[in-house]
mmCIF file of C-alpha atoms and ligand atoms in Angstrom:
data_model
loop_
_atom_site.group_PDB
_atom_site.id
_atom_site.type_symbol
_atom_site.label_atom_id
_atom_site.label_comp_id
_atom_site.label_asym_id
_atom_site.label_seq_id
_atom_site.Cartn_x
_atom_site.Cartn_y
_atom_site.Cartn_z
ATOM 1 C CA UNK A 1 -9.896 -23.252 -11.367
ATOM 2 C CA UNK A 2 -7.134 -19.909 -11.517
ATOM 3 C CA UNK A 3 -6.905 -17.321 -9.367
ATOM 4 C CA UNK A 4 -8.005 -14.184 -10.379
ATOM 5 C CA UNK A 5 -5.228 -12.850 -7.798
ATOM 6 C CA UNK A 6 -1.663 -14.442 -8.734
ATOM 7 C CA UNK A 7 1.071 -13.042 -7.615
ATOM 8 C CA UNK A 8 4.318 -14.717 -6.984
ATOM 9 C CA UNK A 9 7.094 -12.882 -7.216
ATOM 10 C CA UNK A 10 7.869 -8.922 -6.901
ATOM 11 C CA UNK A 11 9.179 -9.124 -10.335
ATOM 12 C CA UNK A 12 7.455 -11.386 -12.505
ATOM 13 C CA UNK A 13 6.194 -9.965 -15.764
ATOM 14 C CA UNK A 14 2.638 -7.286 -14.559
ATOM 15 C CA UNK A 15 -0.209 -8.360 -15.847
ATOM 16 C CA UNK A 16 -3.010 -6.790 -13.784
ATOM 17 C CA UNK A 17 -2.847 -3.940 -10.898
ATOM 18 C CA UNK A 18 -4.896 -1.912 -8.706
ATOM 19 C CA UNK A 19 -4.833 1.577 -8.832
ATOM 20 C CA UNK A 20 -6.302 4.461 -7.410
ATOM 21 C CA UNK A 21 -6.677 7.651 -9.452
ATOM 22 C CA UNK A 22 -6.527 11.030 -6.595
ATOM 23 C CA UNK A 23 -9.569 12.566 -6.474
ATOM 24 C CA UNK A 24 -10.890 15.937 -4.437
ATOM 25 C CA UNK A 25 -9.446 14.146 -0.674
ATOM 26 C CA UNK A 26 -5.930 15.438 -1.783
ATOM 27 C CA UNK A 27 -7.357 18.270 -2.145
ATOM 28 C CA UNK A 28 -9.319 18.003 1.272
ATOM 29 C CA UNK A 29 -5.983 18.637 3.257
ATOM 30 C CA UNK A 30 -5.389 22.182 5.585
ATOM 31 C CA UNK A 31 -2.387 22.217 7.112
ATOM 32 C CA UNK A 32 -3.686 22.100 9.796
ATOM 33 C CA UNK A 33 -5.286 18.462 9.203
ATOM 34 C CA UNK A 34 -2.395 17.530 6.977
ATOM 35 C CA UNK A 35 0.270 15.763 9.216
ATOM 36 C CA UNK A 36 -1.954 13.771 11.084
ATOM 37 C CA UNK A 37 -3.909 12.639 7.411
ATOM 38 C CA UNK A 38 0.529 12.005 6.883
ATOM 39 C CA UNK A 39 0.643 14.307 3.935
ATOM 40 C CA UNK A 40 3.328 16.854 4.115
ATOM 41 C CA UNK A 41 2.768 19.450 1.828
ATOM 42 C CA UNK A 42 -1.239 19.921 -0.406
ATOM 43 C CA UNK A 43 -1.085 18.286 -3.652
ATOM 44 C CA UNK A 44 -2.123 20.523 -6.776
ATOM 45 C CA UNK A 45 -5.404 18.215 -7.573
ATOM 46 C CA UNK A 46 -5.201 18.741 -11.708
ATOM 47 C CA UNK A 47 -0.964 17.933 -11.504
ATOM 48 C CA UNK A 48 -1.509 15.158 -9.696
ATOM 49 C CA UNK A 49 -4.404 13.593 -11.880
ATOM 50 C CA UNK A 50 -2.546 13.818 -14.739
ATOM 51 C CA UNK A 51 0.740 12.801 -13.260
ATOM 52 C CA UNK A 52 -1.272 9.549 -11.815
ATOM 53 C CA UNK A 53 -3.042 10.271 -15.658
ATOM 54 C CA UNK A 54 0.505 9.517 -16.755
ATOM 55 C CA UNK A 55 2.013 6.403 -14.970
ATOM 56 C CA UNK A 56 -1.495 4.811 -16.015
ATOM 57 C CA UNK A 57 -0.650 5.525 -18.964
ATOM 58 C CA UNK A 58 2.815 3.964 -19.206
ATOM 59 C CA UNK A 59 2.188 0.927 -17.002
ATOM 60 C CA UNK A 60 -0.403 0.539 -20.013
ATOM 61 C CA UNK A 61 1.544 1.014 -23.273
ATOM 62 C CA UNK A 62 3.822 -1.884 -21.307
ATOM 63 C CA UNK A 63 1.009 -4.122 -21.018
ATOM 64 C CA UNK A 64 0.047 -3.363 -18.015
ATOM 65 C CA UNK A 65 -4.113 -3.968 -17.412
ATOM 66 C CA UNK A 66 -4.708 -1.215 -15.056
ATOM 67 C CA UNK A 67 -8.273 -1.386 -12.971
ATOM 68 C CA UNK A 68 -9.344 0.867 -10.318
ATOM 69 C CA UNK A 69 -9.822 0.786 -7.192
ATOM 70 C CA UNK A 70 -12.626 3.670 -6.896
ATOM 71 C CA UNK A 71 -14.686 1.465 -10.194
ATOM 72 C CA UNK A 72 -14.020 -1.767 -8.399
ATOM 73 C CA UNK A 73 -15.260 -0.625 -5.302
ATOM 74 C CA UNK A 74 -18.481 0.751 -6.300
ATOM 75 C CA UNK A 75 -19.190 -1.942 -8.771
ATOM 76 C CA UNK A 76 -18.990 -4.765 -6.118
ATOM 77 C CA UNK A 77 -21.897 -2.399 -4.085
ATOM 78 C CA UNK A 78 -24.404 -3.153 -6.605
ATOM 79 C CA UNK A 79 -23.048 -6.185 -7.710
ATOM 80 C CA UNK A 80 -23.886 -7.809 -4.107
ATOM 81 C CA UNK A 81 -26.821 -5.389 -3.321
ATOM 82 C CA UNK A 82 -24.771 -4.144 -0.199
ATOM 83 C CA UNK A 83 -24.739 -0.156 -0.234
ATOM 84 C CA UNK A 84 -26.353 0.637 2.296
ATOM 85 C CA UNK A 85 -24.668 -2.634 4.472
ATOM 86 C CA UNK A 86 -21.157 -1.008 3.243
ATOM 87 C CA UNK A 87 -22.347 2.422 4.152
ATOM 88 C CA UNK A 88 -22.859 1.518 7.613
ATOM 89 C CA UNK A 89 -19.748 -0.402 8.543
ATOM 90 C CA UNK A 90 -17.817 3.057 7.053
ATOM 91 C CA UNK A 91 -20.555 5.198 8.692
ATOM 92 C CA UNK A 92 -19.320 3.201 12.402
ATOM 93 C CA UNK A 93 -15.749 3.504 11.610
ATOM 94 C CA UNK A 94 -16.070 7.106 10.792
ATOM 95 C CA UNK A 95 -16.306 8.375 14.313
ATOM 96 C CA UNK A 96 -19.222 9.944 14.398
ATOM 97 C CA UNK A 97 -20.359 12.088 17.189
ATOM 98 C CA UNK A 98 -23.940 11.449 17.448
ATOM 99 C CA UNK A 99 -26.399 8.620 16.015
ATOM 100 C CA UNK A 100 -28.671 11.295 14.590
ATOM 101 C CA UNK A 101 -25.679 12.681 12.925
ATOM 102 C CA UNK A 102 -25.119 9.235 12.361
ATOM 103 C CA UNK A 103 -28.453 8.998 10.453
ATOM 104 C CA UNK A 104 -28.075 11.827 8.627
ATOM 105 C CA UNK A 105 -24.972 11.138 6.484
ATOM 106 C CA UNK A 106 -26.865 7.705 6.128
ATOM 107 C CA UNK A 107 -29.574 9.221 4.176
ATOM 108 C CA UNK A 108 -26.997 12.532 2.135
ATOM 109 C CA UNK A 109 -24.924 9.115 1.504
ATOM 110 C CA UNK A 110 -27.709 6.629 0.558
ATOM 111 C CA UNK A 111 -29.307 9.196 -1.267
ATOM 112 C CA UNK A 112 -26.538 9.116 -4.252
ATOM 113 C CA UNK A 113 -25.045 6.834 -7.495
ATOM 114 C CA UNK A 114 -23.358 3.995 -6.249
ATOM 115 C CA UNK A 115 -20.151 5.540 -8.080
ATOM 116 C CA UNK A 116 -21.011 9.260 -5.858
ATOM 117 C CA UNK A 117 -21.284 7.545 -3.202
ATOM 118 C CA UNK A 118 -18.339 6.437 -3.180
ATOM 119 C CA UNK A 119 -16.039 8.951 -4.406
ATOM 120 C CA UNK A 120 -18.246 11.234 -1.771
ATOM 121 C CA UNK A 121 -16.854 9.075 1.117
ATOM 122 C CA UNK A 122 -13.456 8.865 -0.642
ATOM 123 C CA UNK A 123 -13.315 12.928 -0.330
ATOM 124 C CA UNK A 124 -14.917 13.338 2.971
ATOM 125 C CA UNK A 125 -17.748 15.026 3.633
ATOM 126 C CA UNK A 126 -17.654 18.962 4.544
ATOM 127 C CA UNK A 127 -19.857 19.690 7.575
ATOM 128 C CA UNK A 128 -22.029 22.656 5.122
ATOM 129 C CA UNK A 129 -23.160 19.748 3.110
ATOM 130 C CA UNK A 130 -25.835 18.538 4.871
ATOM 131 C CA UNK A 131 -28.048 20.831 6.916
ATOM 132 C CA UNK A 132 -27.336 19.001 10.546
ATOM 133 C CA UNK A 133 -27.253 21.085 13.853
ATOM 134 C CA UNK A 134 -25.446 18.516 16.110
ATOM 135 C CA UNK A 135 -26.929 18.850 20.014
ATOM 136 C CA UNK A 136 -24.451 16.686 21.726
ATOM 137 C CA UNK A 137 -22.869 18.439 24.078
ATOM 138 C CA UNK A 138 -19.409 17.613 22.908
ATOM 139 C CA UNK A 139 -20.321 20.009 19.738
ATOM 140 C CA UNK A 140 -22.364 22.385 21.734
ATOM 141 C CA UNK A 141 -19.122 22.641 23.958
ATOM 142 C CA UNK A 142 -16.572 23.000 20.972
ATOM 143 C CA UNK A 143 -14.972 26.235 20.376
ATOM 144 C CA UNK A 144 -13.163 24.760 16.841
ATOM 145 C CA UNK A 145 -15.028 24.745 14.071
ATOM 146 C CA UNK A 146 -13.903 21.541 12.239
ATOM 147 C CA UNK A 147 -14.891 21.626 8.960
ATOM 148 C CA UNK A 148 -15.394 17.457 8.817
ATOM 149 C CA UNK A 149 -18.407 15.388 9.409
ATOM 150 C CA UNK A 150 -16.363 12.385 7.400
ATOM 151 C CA UNK A 151 -12.552 12.847 6.713
ATOM 152 C CA UNK A 152 -11.180 12.804 3.448
ATOM 153 C CA UNK A 153 -9.046 10.032 2.490
ATOM 154 C CA UNK A 154 -5.863 11.259 1.258
ATOM 155 C CA UNK A 155 -3.948 8.621 0.774
ATOM 156 C CA UNK A 156 -5.522 5.946 -0.932
ATOM 157 C CA UNK A 157 -3.935 6.403 -4.252
ATOM 158 C CA UNK A 158 -1.338 3.907 -2.191
ATOM 159 C CA UNK A 159 -3.025 1.426 -2.335
ATOM 160 C CA UNK A 160 -0.393 -0.267 -2.090
ATOM 161 C CA UNK A 161 -1.263 -0.817 1.822
ATOM 162 C CA UNK A 162 -4.380 -1.789 2.175
ATOM 163 C CA UNK A 163 -4.265 -4.441 1.093
ATOM 164 C CA UNK A 164 -1.425 -6.604 -0.282
ATOM 165 C CA UNK A 165 -1.293 -9.994 -2.957
ATOM 166 C CA UNK A 166 0.312 -12.633 -2.140
ATOM 167 C CA UNK A 167 0.104 -16.146 -4.193
ATOM 168 C CA UNK A 168 -2.974 -16.797 -4.376
ATOM 169 C CA UNK A 169 -5.184 -15.001 -1.851
ATOM 170 C CA UNK A 170 -4.150 -11.106 0.032
ATOM 171 C CA UNK A 171 -4.016 -10.198 3.170
ATOM 172 C CA UNK A 172 -5.986 -7.437 3.544
ATOM 173 C CA UNK A 173 -4.829 -5.334 6.413
ATOM 174 C CA UNK A 174 -5.328 -3.361 9.661
ATOM 175 C CA UNK A 175 -3.585 -0.245 8.949
ATOM 176 C CA UNK A 176 -1.465 1.616 11.636
ATOM 177 C CA UNK A 177 -3.252 5.130 11.876
ATOM 178 C CA UNK A 178 -5.976 6.009 12.019
ATOM 179 C CA UNK A 179 -5.937 7.916 9.136
ATOM 180 C CA UNK A 180 -6.159 5.328 6.763
ATOM 181 C CA UNK A 181 -8.078 2.446 8.748
ATOM 182 C CA UNK A 182 -11.050 2.841 6.906
ATOM 183 C CA UNK A 183 -9.073 2.247 3.686
ATOM 184 C CA UNK A 184 -8.721 -1.704 3.508
ATOM 185 C CA UNK A 185 -13.013 -1.393 3.736
ATOM 186 C CA UNK A 186 -13.384 -0.899 0.152
ATOM 187 C CA UNK A 187 -11.488 -4.100 -0.648
ATOM 188 C CA UNK A 188 -12.875 -6.177 1.759
ATOM 189 C CA UNK A 189 -15.886 -5.737 -0.056
ATOM 190 C CA UNK A 190 -14.359 -5.788 -3.553
ATOM 191 C CA UNK A 191 -13.367 -9.571 -3.103
ATOM 192 C CA UNK A 192 -16.217 -10.535 -1.169
ATOM 193 C CA UNK A 193 -18.555 -9.077 -4.027
ATOM 194 C CA UNK A 194 -16.997 -7.859 -6.775
ATOM 195 C CA UNK A 195 -17.714 -10.041 -9.877
ATOM 196 C CA UNK A 196 -14.327 -10.907 -10.843
ATOM 197 C CA UNK A 197 -12.970 -12.033 -7.013
ATOM 198 C CA UNK A 198 -16.029 -13.349 -5.669
ATOM 199 C CA UNK A 199 -16.276 -17.388 -5.336
ATOM 200 C CA UNK A 200 -13.234 -17.287 -7.286
ATOM 201 C CA UNK A 201 -10.904 -19.273 -4.650
ATOM 202 C CA UNK A 202 -9.200 -16.164 -3.596
ATOM 203 C CA UNK A 203 -7.712 -17.233 0.092
ATOM 204 C CA UNK A 204 -8.110 -14.175 2.679
ATOM 205 C CA UNK A 205 -4.581 -14.844 4.445
ATOM 206 C CA UNK A 206 -5.397 -12.050 7.317
ATOM 207 C CA UNK A 207 -8.362 -9.730 6.911
ATOM 208 C CA UNK A 208 -8.716 -6.531 8.990
ATOM 209 C CA UNK A 209 -10.156 -7.405 12.279
ATOM 210 C CA UNK A 210 -7.203 -8.134 13.853
ATOM 211 C CA UNK A 211 -5.667 -5.810 16.337
ATOM 212 C CA UNK A 212 -2.138 -5.423 14.997
ATOM 213 C CA UNK A 213 -1.070 -3.458 12.642
ATOM 214 C CA UNK A 214 0.129 -4.637 8.963
ATOM 215 C CA UNK A 215 0.284 -2.683 6.132
ATOM 216 C CA UNK A 216 1.185 -3.476 2.351
ATOM 217 C CA UNK A 217 4.262 -1.429 1.719
ATOM 218 C CA UNK A 218 6.188 -3.458 3.835
ATOM 219 C CA UNK A 219 4.740 -7.043 2.505
ATOM 220 C CA UNK A 220 7.924 -7.627 -0.210
ATOM 221 C CA UNK A 221 6.863 -11.467 -2.122
ATOM 222 C CA UNK A 222 11.014 -12.557 -2.863
ATOM 223 C CA UNK A 223 9.506 -15.917 -4.908
ATOM 224 C CA UNK A 224 6.637 -18.082 -4.544
ATOM 225 C CA UNK A 225 8.305 -19.774 -1.327
ATOM 226 C CA UNK A 226 9.568 -16.856 0.351
ATOM 227 C CA UNK A 227 8.312 -13.514 1.791
ATOM 228 C CA UNK A 228 9.918 -10.662 3.147
ATOM 229 C CA UNK A 229 8.316 -8.382 5.427
ATOM 230 C CA UNK A 230 9.242 -4.564 7.362
ATOM 231 C CA UNK A 231 9.257 -4.932 11.178
ATOM 232 C CA UNK A 232 8.497 -1.223 10.694
ATOM 233 C CA UNK A 233 6.513 1.062 12.056
ATOM 234 C CA UNK A 234 3.772 0.527 10.435
ATOM 235 C CA UNK A 235 3.835 -3.616 10.506
ATOM 236 C CA UNK A 236 4.324 -5.425 13.958
ATOM 237 C CA UNK A 237 5.959 -8.109 14.868
ATOM 238 C CA UNK A 238 3.618 -9.922 16.216
ATOM 239 C CA UNK A 239 1.459 -9.704 13.559
ATOM 240 C CA UNK A 240 4.489 -11.192 10.731
ATOM 241 C CA UNK A 241 4.465 -14.456 13.193
ATOM 242 C CA UNK A 242 0.554 -14.600 13.142
ATOM 243 C CA UNK A 243 0.793 -14.435 9.319
ATOM 244 C CA UNK A 244 3.638 -16.909 9.257
ATOM 245 C CA UNK A 245 1.323 -19.766 11.749
ATOM 246 C CA UNK A 246 -0.928 -18.727 9.163
ATOM 247 C CA UNK A 247 0.514 -19.019 5.436
ATOM 248 C CA UNK A 248 2.272 -22.318 6.945
ATOM 249 C CA UNK A 249 -0.686 -23.964 7.987
ATOM 250 C CA UNK A 250 -3.095 -23.566 5.010
ATOM 251 C CA UNK A 251 -0.562 -25.090 2.677
ATOM 252 C CA UNK A 252 0.005 -21.241 0.651
ATOM 253 C CA UNK A 253 2.927 -22.385 -0.927
ATOM 254 C CA UNK A 254 5.784 -19.536 1.800
ATOM 255 C CA UNK A 255 7.664 -21.256 4.391
ATOM 256 C CA UNK A 256 10.079 -18.835 4.510
ATOM 257 C CA UNK A 257 9.459 -15.509 5.881
ATOM 258 C CA UNK A 258 12.391 -13.086 6.790
ATOM 259 C CA UNK A 259 11.143 -10.286 9.027
ATOM 260 C CA UNK A 260 14.032 -7.432 8.227
ATOM 261 C CA UNK A 261 13.744 -4.985 11.238
ATOM 262 C CA UNK A 262 14.215 -1.092 9.731
ATOM 263 C CA UNK A 263 13.369 2.160 12.159
ATOM 264 C CA UNK A 264 10.180 3.167 12.817
ATOM 265 C CA UNK A 265 10.408 6.224 10.981
ATOM 266 C CA UNK A 266 8.899 9.072 9.191
ATOM 267 C CA UNK A 267 10.984 8.355 6.163
ATOM 268 C CA UNK A 268 11.368 5.410 6.743
ATOM 269 C CA UNK A 269 7.677 4.485 7.464
ATOM 270 C CA UNK A 270 7.327 1.075 5.431
ATOM 271 C CA UNK A 271 10.228 -1.701 3.687
ATOM 272 C CA UNK A 272 8.951 -0.693 0.209
ATOM 273 C CA UNK A 273 10.400 2.815 1.256
ATOM 274 C CA UNK A 274 14.261 1.707 1.323
ATOM 275 C CA UNK A 275 14.364 -1.851 -0.030
ATOM 276 C CA UNK A 276 12.914 -2.632 -3.682
ATOM 277 C CA UNK A 277 12.997 -6.124 -5.738
ATOM 278 C CA UNK A 278 14.079 -4.766 -9.156
ATOM 279 C CA UNK A 279 16.130 -7.840 -10.755
ATOM 280 C CA UNK A 280 16.568 -12.269 -9.458
ATOM 281 C CA UNK A 281 20.184 -10.802 -7.885
ATOM 282 C CA UNK A 282 19.340 -6.845 -7.147
ATOM 283 C CA UNK A 283 17.738 -4.880 -4.957
ATOM 284 C CA UNK A 284 17.728 -1.039 -4.081
ATOM 285 C CA UNK A 285 18.725 -0.539 -0.753
ATOM 286 C CA UNK A 286 18.819 2.696 1.401
ATOM 287 C CA UNK A 287 21.956 2.774 3.477
ATOM 288 C CA UNK A 288 19.855 4.622 6.386
ATOM 289 C CA UNK A 289 18.630 0.731 7.245
ATOM 290 C CA UNK A 290 22.541 -0.721 7.595
ATOM 291 C CA UNK A 291 24.911 -0.029 10.903
ATOM 292 C CA UNK A 292 28.285 1.034 9.658
ATOM 293 C CA UNK A 293 29.076 -3.136 8.983
ATOM 294 C CA UNK A 294 26.804 -3.258 6.775
ATOM 295 C CA UNK A 295 24.163 -4.952 8.942
ATOM 296 C CA UNK A 296 20.301 -5.404 9.711
ATOM 297 C CA UNK A 297 18.888 -7.277 11.552
ATOM 298 C CA UNK A 298 17.207 -10.240 9.728
ATOM 299 C CA UNK A 299 14.939 -12.390 11.604
ATOM 300 C CA UNK A 300 14.117 -15.985 9.337
ATOM 301 C CA UNK A 301 10.658 -17.399 10.146
ATOM 302 C CA UNK A 302 10.243 -21.241 9.065
ATOM 303 C CA UNK A 303 7.595 -23.925 10.103
ATOM 304 C CA UNK A 304 9.240 -25.901 12.845
ATOM 305 C CA UNK A 305 7.553 -29.587 14.504
ATOM 306 C CA UNK A 306 3.890 -29.548 15.827
ATOM 307 C CA UNK A 307 3.049 -26.203 14.150
ATOM 308 C CA UNK A 308 5.795 -24.523 16.111
ATOM 309 C CA UNK A 309 7.709 -21.378 14.413
ATOM 310 C CA UNK A 310 11.460 -22.175 14.309
ATOM 311 C CA UNK A 311 12.816 -18.175 14.430
ATOM 312 C CA UNK A 312 16.453 -17.694 13.636
ATOM 313 C CA UNK A 313 18.421 -14.064 13.749
ATOM 314 C CA UNK A 314 21.018 -13.043 11.118
ATOM 315 C CA UNK A 315 21.832 -9.857 10.385
ATOM 316 C CA UNK A 316 24.110 -9.978 7.330
ATOM 317 C CA UNK A 317 21.060 -9.551 5.365
ATOM 318 C CA UNK A 318 22.669 -10.052 1.642
ATOM 319 C CA UNK A 319 24.169 -13.303 1.727
ATOM 320 C CA UNK A 320 20.810 -14.387 3.885
ATOM 321 C CA UNK A 321 19.014 -12.641 0.358
ATOM 322 C CA UNK A 322 21.609 -14.958 -1.521
ATOM 323 C CA UNK A 323 21.319 -17.912 0.158
ATOM 324 C CA UNK A 324 17.032 -17.632 -0.245
ATOM 325 C CA UNK A 325 17.369 -16.649 -4.025
ATOM 326 C CA UNK A 326 19.558 -19.478 -4.771
ATOM 327 C CA UNK A 327 21.798 -17.124 -6.532
ATOM 328 C CA UNK A 328 25.812 -16.752 -6.911
ATOM 329 C CA UNK A 329 26.022 -13.842 -6.388
ATOM 330 C CA UNK A 330 23.338 -10.432 -5.076
ATOM 331 C CA UNK A 331 23.841 -7.059 -5.345
ATOM 332 C CA UNK A 332 22.044 -4.046 -3.391
ATOM 333 C CA UNK A 333 22.614 -0.784 -5.556
ATOM 334 C CA UNK A 334 22.694 2.202 -2.567
ATOM 335 C CA UNK A 335 20.080 4.338 -3.031
ATOM 336 C CA UNK A 336 21.692 8.630 -4.051
ATOM 337 C CA UNK A 337 24.794 6.344 -4.996
ATOM 338 C CA UNK A 338 25.244 6.104 -1.155
ATOM 339 C CA UNK A 339 25.894 9.810 -1.410
ATOM 340 C CA UNK A 340 25.353 12.050 2.155
ATOM 341 C CA UNK A 341 23.052 14.687 1.128
ATOM 342 C CA UNK A 342 21.840 12.773 -2.067
ATOM 343 C CA UNK A 343 20.107 9.064 -1.153
ATOM 344 C CA UNK A 344 18.117 10.650 2.345
ATOM 345 C CA UNK A 345 17.396 13.297 -0.599
ATOM 346 C CA UNK A 346 16.151 10.956 -3.115
ATOM 347 C CA UNK A 347 14.902 8.530 0.012
ATOM 348 C CA UNK A 348 12.228 11.170 1.142
ATOM 349 C CA UNK A 349 11.008 11.242 -3.354
ATOM 350 C CA UNK A 350 11.325 7.603 -2.902
ATOM 351 C CA UNK A 351 13.947 7.290 -4.829
ATOM 352 C CA UNK A 352 14.644 3.301 -3.752
ATOM 353 C CA UNK A 353 10.757 2.624 -4.020
ATOM 354 C CA UNK A 354 10.818 0.896 -7.338
ATOM 355 C CA UNK A 355 7.906 -0.757 -8.640
ATOM 356 C CA UNK A 356 9.429 -4.075 -11.267
ATOM 357 C CA UNK A 357 6.858 -4.447 -13.624
ATOM 358 C CA UNK A 358 9.178 -7.592 -15.426
ATOM 359 C CA UNK A 359 12.855 -8.607 -14.723
ATOM 360 C CA UNK A 360 15.210 -5.995 -14.761
ATOM 361 C CA UNK A 361 12.950 -3.070 -15.581
ATOM 362 C CA UNK A 362 11.402 -1.017 -13.510
ATOM 363 C CA UNK A 363 8.863 2.180 -13.290
ATOM 364 C CA UNK A 364 10.621 4.642 -10.287
ATOM 365 C CA UNK A 365 9.918 9.130 -10.453
ATOM 366 C CA UNK A 366 12.369 11.295 -12.641
ATOM 367 C CA UNK A 367 13.153 13.572 -10.427
ATOM 368 C CA UNK A 368 14.949 10.345 -8.240
ATOM 369 C CA UNK A 369 17.663 11.235 -11.273
ATOM 370 C CA UNK A 370 20.911 9.915 -9.696
ATOM 371 C CA UNK A 371 19.065 6.646 -8.377
ATOM 372 C CA UNK A 372 17.721 6.181 -12.082
ATOM 373 C CA UNK A 373 21.352 7.039 -13.253
ATOM 374 C CA UNK A 374 22.804 4.463 -10.825
ATOM 375 C CA UNK A 375 20.224 1.692 -11.998
ATOM 376 C CA UNK A 376 21.220 1.910 -15.607
ATOM 377 C CA UNK A 377 24.323 1.524 -14.485
ATOM 378 C CA UNK A 378 23.899 -1.651 -12.950
ATOM 379 C CA UNK A 379 22.023 -2.762 -16.913
ATOM 380 C CA UNK A 380 18.415 -1.679 -14.933
ATOM 381 C CA UNK A 381 15.860 -0.749 -17.840
ATOM 382 C CA UNK A 382 14.384 2.638 -15.822
ATOM 383 C CA UNK A 383 11.415 4.137 -17.257
ATOM 384 C CA UNK A 384 10.863 7.129 -15.446
ATOM 385 C CA UNK A 385 6.947 8.826 -14.677
ATOM 386 C CA UNK A 386 6.559 12.234 -13.506
ATOM 387 C CA UNK A 387 6.835 12.888 -10.060
ATOM 388 C CA UNK A 388 6.397 16.698 -8.751
ATOM 389 C CA UNK A 389 2.592 16.250 -6.977
ATOM 390 C CA UNK A 390 3.023 13.147 -6.828
ATOM 391 C CA UNK A 391 5.829 12.995 -4.677
ATOM 392 C CA UNK A 392 4.232 15.017 -1.833
ATOM 393 C CA UNK A 393 2.184 12.546 -0.187
ATOM 394 C CA UNK A 394 5.947 10.272 0.259
ATOM 395 C CA UNK A 395 5.398 7.121 -1.998
ATOM 396 C CA UNK A 396 6.475 6.127 -4.871
ATOM 397 C CA UNK A 397 4.935 3.639 -7.990
ATOM 398 C CA UNK A 398 5.545 0.762 -6.026
ATOM 399 C CA UNK A 399 3.007 2.361 -3.231
ATOM 400 C CA UNK A 400 1.036 3.733 -6.205
ATOM 401 C CA UNK A 401 0.844 0.585 -7.321
ATOM 402 C CA UNK A 402 -1.177 -2.911 -6.060
ATOM 403 C CA UNK A 403 -0.465 -5.722 -8.428
ATOM 404 C CA UNK A 404 -3.653 -8.453 -8.683
ATOM 405 C CA UNK A 405 -1.799 -10.815 -11.989
ATOM 406 C CA UNK A 406 1.373 -11.502 -11.909
ATOM 407 C CA UNK A 407 3.325 -13.955 -14.811
ATOM 408 C CA UNK A 408 5.709 -16.785 -12.910
ATOM 409 C CA UNK A 409 8.955 -17.019 -12.531
ATOM 410 C CA UNK A 410 10.365 -19.086 -14.906
ATOM 411 C CA UNK A 411 13.078 -21.545 -12.339
HETATM 412 N N1 LIG B 501 4.155 1.434 0.420
HETATM 413 C C1 LIG B 501 4.218 3.318 1.164
HETATM 414 N N2 LIG B 501 5.544 2.956 1.015
HETATM 415 N N3 LIG B 501 3.420 3.675 1.154
HETATM 416 C C2 LIG B 501 3.098 5.313 1.508
HETATM 417 C C3 LIG B 501 1.868 5.849 1.886
HETATM 418 C C4 LIG B 501 2.649 6.979 2.071
HETATM 419 C C5 LIG B 501 1.432 7.631 2.410
HETATM 420 N N4 LIG B 501 1.293 9.079 2.872
HETATM 421 C C6 LIG B 501 1.520 7.502 4.578
HETATM 422 O O1 LIG B 501 1.998 8.040 5.558
HETATM 423 O O2 LIG B 501 0.856 6.063 4.633
#
């Protein structure tokens, strides 16, 4: 039986991708909370939706099936008859102050159609939506008028992060920040109950029930044997080692992981903000992750004797990639042409966050025009999408897409 999840590279022709159309959650941001919710500005909803629809249409026009997180989530709950169970878990994870509020929100949300309930949970629940007066001391004594009972989840349109396809399976991730932690619950239920995925042999290599963090923006599938995973603000070294244990023991097909250490800061939160694969022998790179000699700390994890993991340390990333990919030459293309102003500007707007939809063909933001021209000068086919509002969330085409099926690469 072929698995409904199948991704053995970053660049194989993209067949099916998971998206989330930005909804009210991106408008439920205020200057007071946007920093905590990992936004730098507040998108204009009709425009961000128009841009996202354009992104989806671009993928469809190139033969990609687009499926939507919000739709699959509602279908999964109905198919599994688990609407109430899901809601209970979601409320448990929503930092509610009291059990009476829990009960009130449960009644409010459960009375909705499943799709409306999902959309509402994603958008957030305002305090003025239900008639509820808290008698908890924390509320009675609080001088702050916080407007939400349940916070919005504005980062959901970055479907790449809460889960990541890997071979015939995926990781469902424990997210770093509380602002995004509930997001991966949707994927857990989709894999468990949606008829497209449930009981179809999809391996969950790592579940969200871990203490250590991992996010899909750090997880790159270099080929059917080799992964690159960022040690970053969002993914810990420990979780990479834990994942390696599982992948090596369970005959996943993956027998090498390059753990690439990148600076831990907001601009470079995930490996895919500074490094993405474009072709068999080409990558984008933000020069900011290399030292003056072009070095990057890279650790190679491989299966050793008796379930041990052998780890070797290298700094010559370019050579390491050339060796593991078995290509005669390997090209690292600098975002913004490496210019001292253009590179950090375009990287900030995800100039190196390319989404390959086939070898040598990428989707990128139009605003990163310098990087796009550099890519074209290497003979790469660059398909641009509009990006004024989408980029305000600090994620690009790769972050906004979670491949479900890619064609295998020809050997
Ligand atoms: N794979 C990525 N680079 N995702 C970008 C996610 C951006 C999001 N605002 C966050 O901070 O989490």
